[in-house]
Coordinates of N, CA and C in Angstrom, one line a residue:
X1 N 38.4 -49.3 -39.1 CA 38.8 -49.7 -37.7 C 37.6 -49.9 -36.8
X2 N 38.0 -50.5 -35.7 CA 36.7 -50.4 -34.7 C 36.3 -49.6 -34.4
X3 N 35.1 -49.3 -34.2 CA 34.0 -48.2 -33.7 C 34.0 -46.7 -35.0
X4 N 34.3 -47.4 -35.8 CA 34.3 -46.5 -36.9 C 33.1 -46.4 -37.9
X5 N 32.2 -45.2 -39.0 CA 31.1 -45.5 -39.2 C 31.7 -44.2 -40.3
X6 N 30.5 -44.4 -41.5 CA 31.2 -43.9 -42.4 C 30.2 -42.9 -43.1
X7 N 30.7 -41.6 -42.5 CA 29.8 -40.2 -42.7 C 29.9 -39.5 -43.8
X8 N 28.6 -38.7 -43.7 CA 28.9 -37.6 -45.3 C 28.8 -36.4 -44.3
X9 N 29.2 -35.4 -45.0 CA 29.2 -33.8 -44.7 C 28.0 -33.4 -45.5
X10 N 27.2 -34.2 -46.1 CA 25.7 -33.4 -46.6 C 26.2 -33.0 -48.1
X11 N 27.2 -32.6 -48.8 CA 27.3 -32.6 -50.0 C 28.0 -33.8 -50.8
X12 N 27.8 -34.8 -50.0 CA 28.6 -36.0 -51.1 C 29.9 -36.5 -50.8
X13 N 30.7 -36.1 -49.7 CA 31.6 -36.1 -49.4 C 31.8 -36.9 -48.3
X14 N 32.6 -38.6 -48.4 CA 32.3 -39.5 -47.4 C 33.6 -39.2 -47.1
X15 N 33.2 -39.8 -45.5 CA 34.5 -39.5 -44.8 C 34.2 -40.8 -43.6
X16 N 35.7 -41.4 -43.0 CA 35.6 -42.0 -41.6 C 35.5 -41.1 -40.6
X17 N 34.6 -41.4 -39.4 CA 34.5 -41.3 -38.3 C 34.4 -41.8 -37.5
X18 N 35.0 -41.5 -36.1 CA 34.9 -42.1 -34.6 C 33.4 -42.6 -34.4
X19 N 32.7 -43.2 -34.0 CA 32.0 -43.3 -33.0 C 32.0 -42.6 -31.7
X20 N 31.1 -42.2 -30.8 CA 31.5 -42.1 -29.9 C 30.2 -41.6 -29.0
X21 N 30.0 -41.1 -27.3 CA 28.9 -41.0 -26.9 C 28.6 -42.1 -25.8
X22 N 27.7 -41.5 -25.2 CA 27.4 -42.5 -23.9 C 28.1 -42.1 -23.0
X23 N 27.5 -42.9 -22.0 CA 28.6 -43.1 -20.3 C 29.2 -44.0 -20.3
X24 N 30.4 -43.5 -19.8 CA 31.6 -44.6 -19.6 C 31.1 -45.0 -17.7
X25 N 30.6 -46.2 -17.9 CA 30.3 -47.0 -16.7 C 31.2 -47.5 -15.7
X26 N 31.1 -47.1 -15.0 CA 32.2 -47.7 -13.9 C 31.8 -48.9 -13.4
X27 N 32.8 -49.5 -12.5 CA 32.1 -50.8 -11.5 C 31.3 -50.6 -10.2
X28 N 31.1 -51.7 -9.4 CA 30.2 -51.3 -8.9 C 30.5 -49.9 -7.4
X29 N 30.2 -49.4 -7.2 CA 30.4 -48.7 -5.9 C 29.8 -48.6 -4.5
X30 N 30.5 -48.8 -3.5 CA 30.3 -49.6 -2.7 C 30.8 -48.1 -1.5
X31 N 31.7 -47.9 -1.5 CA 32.1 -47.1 -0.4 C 31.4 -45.4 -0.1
X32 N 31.5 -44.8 0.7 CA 30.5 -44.0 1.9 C 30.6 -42.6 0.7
X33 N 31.8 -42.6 0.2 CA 32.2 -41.0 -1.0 C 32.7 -41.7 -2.5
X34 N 32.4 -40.9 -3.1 CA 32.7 -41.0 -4.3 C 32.6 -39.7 -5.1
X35 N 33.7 -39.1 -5.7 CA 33.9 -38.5 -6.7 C 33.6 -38.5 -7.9
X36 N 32.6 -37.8 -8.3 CA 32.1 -38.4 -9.9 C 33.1 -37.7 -11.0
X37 N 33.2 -38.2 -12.3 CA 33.9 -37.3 -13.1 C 32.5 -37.6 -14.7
X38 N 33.2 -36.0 -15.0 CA 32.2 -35.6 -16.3 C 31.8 -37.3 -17.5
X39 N 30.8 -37.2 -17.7 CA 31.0 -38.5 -18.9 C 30.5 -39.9 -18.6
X40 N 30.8 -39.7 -16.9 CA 30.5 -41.3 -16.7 C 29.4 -41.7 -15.6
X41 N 29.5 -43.0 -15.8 CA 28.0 -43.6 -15.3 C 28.4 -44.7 -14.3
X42 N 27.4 -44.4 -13.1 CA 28.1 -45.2 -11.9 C 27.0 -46.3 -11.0
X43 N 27.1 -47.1 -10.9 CA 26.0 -48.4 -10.3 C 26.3 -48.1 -8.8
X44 N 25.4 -47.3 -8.0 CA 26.1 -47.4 -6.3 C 25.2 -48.1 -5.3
X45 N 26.0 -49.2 -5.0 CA 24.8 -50.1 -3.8 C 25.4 -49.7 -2.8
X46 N 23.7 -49.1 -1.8 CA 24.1 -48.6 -0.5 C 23.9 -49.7 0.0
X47 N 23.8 -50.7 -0.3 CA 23.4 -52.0 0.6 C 23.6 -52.0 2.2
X48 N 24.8 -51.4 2.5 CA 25.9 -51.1 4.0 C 25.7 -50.1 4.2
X49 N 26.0 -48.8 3.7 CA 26.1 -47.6 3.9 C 25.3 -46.4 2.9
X50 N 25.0 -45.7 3.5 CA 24.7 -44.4 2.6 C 25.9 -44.1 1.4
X51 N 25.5 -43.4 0.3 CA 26.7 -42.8 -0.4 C 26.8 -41.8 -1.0
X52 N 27.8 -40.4 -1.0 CA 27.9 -39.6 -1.0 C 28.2 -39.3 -2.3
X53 N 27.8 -39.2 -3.6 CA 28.6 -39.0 -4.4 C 28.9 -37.3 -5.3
X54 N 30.1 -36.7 -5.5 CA 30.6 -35.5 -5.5 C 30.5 -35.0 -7.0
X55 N 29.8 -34.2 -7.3 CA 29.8 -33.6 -8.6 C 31.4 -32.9 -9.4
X56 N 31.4 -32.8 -10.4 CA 32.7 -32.3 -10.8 C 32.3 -30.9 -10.1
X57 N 33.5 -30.3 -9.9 CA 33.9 -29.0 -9.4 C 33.4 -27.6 -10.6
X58 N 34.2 -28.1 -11.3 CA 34.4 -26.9 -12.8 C 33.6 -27.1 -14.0
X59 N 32.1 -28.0 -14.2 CA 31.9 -28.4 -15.8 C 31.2 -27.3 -16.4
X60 N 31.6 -28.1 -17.7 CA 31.1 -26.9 -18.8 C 29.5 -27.4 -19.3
X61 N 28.8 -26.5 -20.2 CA 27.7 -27.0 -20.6 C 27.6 -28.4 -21.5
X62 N 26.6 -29.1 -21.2 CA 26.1 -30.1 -21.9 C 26.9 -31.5 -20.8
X63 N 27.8 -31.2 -19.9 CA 29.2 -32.6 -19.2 C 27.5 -33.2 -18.3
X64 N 27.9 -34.5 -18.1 CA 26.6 -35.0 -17.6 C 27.7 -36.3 -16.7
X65 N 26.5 -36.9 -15.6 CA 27.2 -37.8 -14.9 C 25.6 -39.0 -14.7
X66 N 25.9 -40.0 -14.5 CA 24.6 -40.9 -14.9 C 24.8 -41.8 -13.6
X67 N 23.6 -42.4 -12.6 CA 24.0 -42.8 -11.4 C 22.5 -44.3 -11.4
X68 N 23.0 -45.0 -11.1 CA 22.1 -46.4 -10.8 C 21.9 -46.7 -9.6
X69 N 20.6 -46.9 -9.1 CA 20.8 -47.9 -7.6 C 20.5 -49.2 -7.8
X70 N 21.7 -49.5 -7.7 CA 22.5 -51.3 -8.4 C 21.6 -51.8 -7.8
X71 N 21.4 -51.8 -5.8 CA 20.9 -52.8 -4.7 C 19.4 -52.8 -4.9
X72 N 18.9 -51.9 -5.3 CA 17.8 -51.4 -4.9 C 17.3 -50.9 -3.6
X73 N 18.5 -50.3 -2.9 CA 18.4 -49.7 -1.3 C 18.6 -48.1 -1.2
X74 N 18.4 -47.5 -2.4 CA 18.3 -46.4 -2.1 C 17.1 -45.9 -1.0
X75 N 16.2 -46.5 -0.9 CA 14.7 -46.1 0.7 C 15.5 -46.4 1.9
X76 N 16.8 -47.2 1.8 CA 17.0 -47.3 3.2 C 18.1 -47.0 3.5
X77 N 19.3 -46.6 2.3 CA 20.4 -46.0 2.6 C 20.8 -45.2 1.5
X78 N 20.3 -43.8 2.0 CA 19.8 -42.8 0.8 C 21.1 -42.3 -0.2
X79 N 21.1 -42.1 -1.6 CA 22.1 -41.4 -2.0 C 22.3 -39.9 -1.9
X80 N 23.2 -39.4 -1.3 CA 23.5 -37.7 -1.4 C 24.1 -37.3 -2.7
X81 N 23.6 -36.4 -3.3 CA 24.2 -35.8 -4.9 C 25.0 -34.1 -4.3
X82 N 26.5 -34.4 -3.9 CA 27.0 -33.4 -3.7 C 27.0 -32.4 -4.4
X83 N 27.0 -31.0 -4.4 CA 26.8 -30.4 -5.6 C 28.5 -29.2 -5.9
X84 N 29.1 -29.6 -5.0 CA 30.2 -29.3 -5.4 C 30.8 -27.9 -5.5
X85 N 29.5 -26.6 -5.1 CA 29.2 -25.1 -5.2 C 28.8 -24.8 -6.4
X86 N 28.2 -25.8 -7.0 CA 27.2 -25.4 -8.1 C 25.8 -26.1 -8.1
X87 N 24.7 -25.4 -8.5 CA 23.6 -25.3 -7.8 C 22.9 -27.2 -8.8
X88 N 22.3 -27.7 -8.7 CA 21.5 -28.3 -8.5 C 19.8 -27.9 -9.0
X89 N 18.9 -28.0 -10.2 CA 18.0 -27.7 -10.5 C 17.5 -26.5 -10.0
X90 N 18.6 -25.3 -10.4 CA 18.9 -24.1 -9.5 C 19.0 -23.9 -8.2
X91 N 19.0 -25.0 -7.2 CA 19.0 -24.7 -5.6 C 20.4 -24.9 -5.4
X92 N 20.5 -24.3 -4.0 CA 22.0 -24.0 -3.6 C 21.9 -25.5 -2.5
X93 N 21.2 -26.4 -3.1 CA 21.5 -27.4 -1.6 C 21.7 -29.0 -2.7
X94 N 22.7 -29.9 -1.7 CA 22.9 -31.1 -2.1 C 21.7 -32.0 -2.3
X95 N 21.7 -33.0 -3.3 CA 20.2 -33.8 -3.7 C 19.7 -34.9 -3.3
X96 N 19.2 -35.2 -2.0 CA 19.3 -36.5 -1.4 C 18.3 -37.8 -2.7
X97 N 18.7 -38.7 -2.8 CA 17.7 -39.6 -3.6 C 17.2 -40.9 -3.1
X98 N 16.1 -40.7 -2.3 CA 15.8 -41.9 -1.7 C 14.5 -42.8 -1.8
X99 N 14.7 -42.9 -3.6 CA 13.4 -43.5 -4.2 C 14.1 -45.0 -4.5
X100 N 14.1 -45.9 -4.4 CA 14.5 -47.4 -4.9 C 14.6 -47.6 -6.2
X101 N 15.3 -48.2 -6.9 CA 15.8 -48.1 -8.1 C 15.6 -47.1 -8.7
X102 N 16.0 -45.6 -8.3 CA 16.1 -44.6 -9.1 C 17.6 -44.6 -9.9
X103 N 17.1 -44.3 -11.4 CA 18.6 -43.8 -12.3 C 17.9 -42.7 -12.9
X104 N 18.9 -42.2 -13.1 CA 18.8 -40.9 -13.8 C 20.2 -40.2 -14.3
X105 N 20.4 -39.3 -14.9 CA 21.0 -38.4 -15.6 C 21.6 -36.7 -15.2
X106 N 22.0 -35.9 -15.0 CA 22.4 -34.7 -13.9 C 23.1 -34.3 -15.4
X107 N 23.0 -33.2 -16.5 CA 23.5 -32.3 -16.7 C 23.5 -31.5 -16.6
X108 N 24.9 -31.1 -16.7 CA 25.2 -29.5 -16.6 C 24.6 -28.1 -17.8
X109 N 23.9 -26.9 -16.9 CA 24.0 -26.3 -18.0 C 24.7 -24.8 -17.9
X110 N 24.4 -24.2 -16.8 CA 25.0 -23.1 -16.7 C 25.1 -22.6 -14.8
X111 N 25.7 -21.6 -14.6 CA 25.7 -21.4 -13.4 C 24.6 -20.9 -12.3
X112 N 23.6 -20.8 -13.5 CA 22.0 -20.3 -13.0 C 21.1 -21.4 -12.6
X113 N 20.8 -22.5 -13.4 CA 20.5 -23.5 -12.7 C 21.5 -25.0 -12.8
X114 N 22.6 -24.6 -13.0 CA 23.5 -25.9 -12.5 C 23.2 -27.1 -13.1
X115 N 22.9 -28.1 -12.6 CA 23.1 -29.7 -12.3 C 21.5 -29.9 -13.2
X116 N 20.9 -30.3 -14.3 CA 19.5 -30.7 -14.1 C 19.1 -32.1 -14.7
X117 N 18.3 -32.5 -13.7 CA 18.0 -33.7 -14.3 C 17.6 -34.3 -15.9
X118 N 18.2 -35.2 -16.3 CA 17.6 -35.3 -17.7 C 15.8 -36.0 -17.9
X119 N 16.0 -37.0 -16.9 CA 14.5 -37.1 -17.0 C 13.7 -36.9 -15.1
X120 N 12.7 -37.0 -15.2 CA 12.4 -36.4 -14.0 C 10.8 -36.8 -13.5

């Protein structure tokens, strides 16, 4: 089937498997808030407006959320990384990003330092 690839368990034993992995990419986003959910990956042009986007509430270790500045206007309409009441590269404060074409990566790992960037 599609997206199927054909694995061993290390003793000899082939088996089908899913594929799977990555961020599921959304379209482009445009409006002032946005809701992020675990898994996926978001292009946000502040072209008009600043944009606020909201971390999941409840994740577990390893849930990640992936963010693009589509316009290249993040210097002039900055993105806010809500943090949802979980901390952020261990700080208790939301993550403003207002470098121009910044992407990056935000996984979760635990409640001690929260949110951390994958590369940095």
């Amino acid at each position: 089937d599609a997206d199927q690839a054909l694995t061993t368990n290390g003793s000899g034993v082939l088996s089908w498997s899913t594929i799977s992995g990555g961020a599921a990419w959304q379209a482009v986003v445009t409006s002032a808030t946005k809701a992020a959910t675990a898994g996926e990956g978001y292009f946000l042009n502040t072209t008009s407006n600043a944009i606020t986007l909201t971390l999941p509430a409840s994740p577990s270790i390893g849930e990640f959320v992936s963010f693009v500045d589509y316009a290249g206007t993040f210097d002039t309409n900055n993105l806010t990384i809500a943090r949802n009441g979980k901390k952020i590269q261990g700080a208790t404060a939301d993550l403003t990003v207002s470098t121009e074409r910044a992407a990056n990566t935000l996984v979760f790992v635990d409640d001690t330092q929260g949110w951390l960037l994958q590369n940095k």
